C-alpha cells in the first residue's frame, strides 16, 4: 500500500513537472524529457528566457551558476528544431572541452525522444573522427571556438550558412581566453546569439550581431546562492598542505573539488594525497583529453571522492553531488571564485566552500569579499590539532616532489609526465596508505 502511494505521488510530481514545462511553450515530448532529467519545474532563467527565444528574439541571459542556463537555450532550440528539422540547426560555443561535452550530453538527453543528433568539436580528440561525425549531418554542433574554425577551414562539406541559432555559453570567459578572432570568424556568417553570461566585452558582440536583444537577468552579477555556506581559513603558508589534509580528514567521505592555480600544483597535490591514501583524481590543461574525461567521469560516478583541478573545471560543469569546494589557492580573478564555489549548492541543494588564505593572499581575499558583498565565516581549527599531521604530510610532500621529478624525466615514447602522474594517483587511490586520522 505504501509503495502504491509513493508511486502515485511520484506520478503526480512527474505530471506537474511536465505541465509546468509545457506552459513555457514546448511540446509534451520535450517537457517529459526535462521532467525525466529530474527537473521538477522550470528555473527562473528558463521561465523568462524560453518563451522569448521561441518568439525568435535575441536574448542575453544572466543568472547564477547552477540555475539551469543550458536548459534555457536548449529547450527552445530543440522545440524549433522539431518544428523545422534540418542539419546544422544550432551551434553552441564553449570555453572548455569538458563543458562542451556536457552541453552536448544535455542536448542529446533532452532530445532523445525526437532523435536529435549532436556532434562535439573540441581539441585533444582526433579531427578525422569529428569530421566523420559532421558528415552524418548533426542537428546540433557543440565545440570550442578554435576547433570549430579548424573544421570550417579544413572539413569538406561543413558549413554554417544555414545555421538558425548560435549560443555563446560563458561568453565573458570565451572572450577573456582570447578567442575573439575565432569568434569573429564564426559570427560573420551567423545572425543569432544567446549569451549565458554578460560582460562589457560581450556588449561589443551585442552591438555587432544582435537585433534588439532582450536582457534576461534573474540574479545580481557575481552573487552566490543562499544555500552555500562560505568560509575561510587563515593559514601560515608553510603549513598550507597540512591544513588541506586536516580539512579533508574533517570532511571525510564528502564529495570534494580542490581548486588550484596551476597545473604543477594540481599534479603535486594529487600525488601528495595519493601518498596519504586519499582517493582522488587530477584534472588540468596539460592532461590529454581522454585522461581528463576519464578523471571527470570517475568523480561524477562516485568512484573517486576528490577531484583536484585547475579552473578548467570551475565553469559550467554540472556535477550534482559535490558537497564541498576547497580553494587551495585563492583565485586571482574574483569572478573565478564565484564560479568555483558554484560547483556545489546547485539547483537548490546545500553546499559548503572553504578558502585557504595565507599571509600572501590577503589582498586577493579582500577583493573577493568586496565582489560578492559579504564577509566569509572563519572555519574553526586549532593549529595544534592541525600540526599533529605535519610529519606524515611532510613525508608525502617529499615523495610527491620526487615522483614529479621522476615522471618529468621519463618523457619517452608517447608516454607523458602528466599521464604518469595520473597513473600514480590512480595507483595510490587503490593501494595507498590510509588517510591520516585526527588524534
XYZ file of C-alpha atoms in Angstrom, residues 98 257-258 260 262-274 278-299 304 306-310 312-313 417-427 429:
59
model
C 34.535 19.452 -20.646
C 36.682 19.526 -5.526
C 40.038 21.117 -4.639
C 44.460 25.119 -7.503
C 48.496 25.930 -11.739
C 48.886 22.549 -13.434
C 52.035 21.761 -11.411
C 50.244 22.439 -8.134
C 47.407 20.175 -9.232
C 49.878 17.404 -10.050
C 51.724 17.801 -6.750
C 48.593 17.911 -4.585
C 47.101 14.849 -6.322
C 50.309 12.882 -5.769
C 50.625 14.036 -2.150
C 47.056 12.943 -1.428
C 47.788 9.652 -3.188
C 43.070 9.639 -0.302
C 41.036 8.523 -3.314
C 41.342 11.431 -5.708
C 41.989 12.257 -9.365
C 43.612 15.299 -11.003
C 42.325 17.290 -13.959
C 44.233 20.124 -15.641
C 45.049 21.561 -19.039
C 48.252 19.576 -19.609
C 46.470 16.218 -19.412
C 45.311 14.529 -22.604
C 41.610 14.897 -23.311
C 40.813 11.169 -22.780
C 42.578 11.332 -19.387
C 40.635 14.454 -18.427
C 37.342 12.816 -19.385
C 38.228 9.614 -17.539
C 39.072 11.556 -14.367
C 35.874 13.598 -14.580
C 33.740 10.512 -15.173
C 35.244 8.684 -12.195
C 34.471 11.666 -9.986
C 36.662 8.857 -6.541
C 38.168 14.016 -4.514
C 38.871 15.938 -7.716
C 41.977 18.164 -7.757
C 41.554 20.705 -10.538
C 42.645 23.957 -12.094
C 39.370 24.144 -16.254
C 36.673 22.582 -14.010
C 54.762 13.011 -17.472
C 51.199 14.032 -16.760
C 49.949 10.592 -17.837
C 52.427 9.069 -15.392
C 51.093 11.357 -12.676
C 47.559 10.199 -13.433
C 48.648 6.566 -13.251
C 50.448 7.141 -9.945
C 47.457 8.944 -8.437
C 45.158 6.126 -9.526
C 47.510 3.523 -8.100
C 43.773 5.529 -4.682
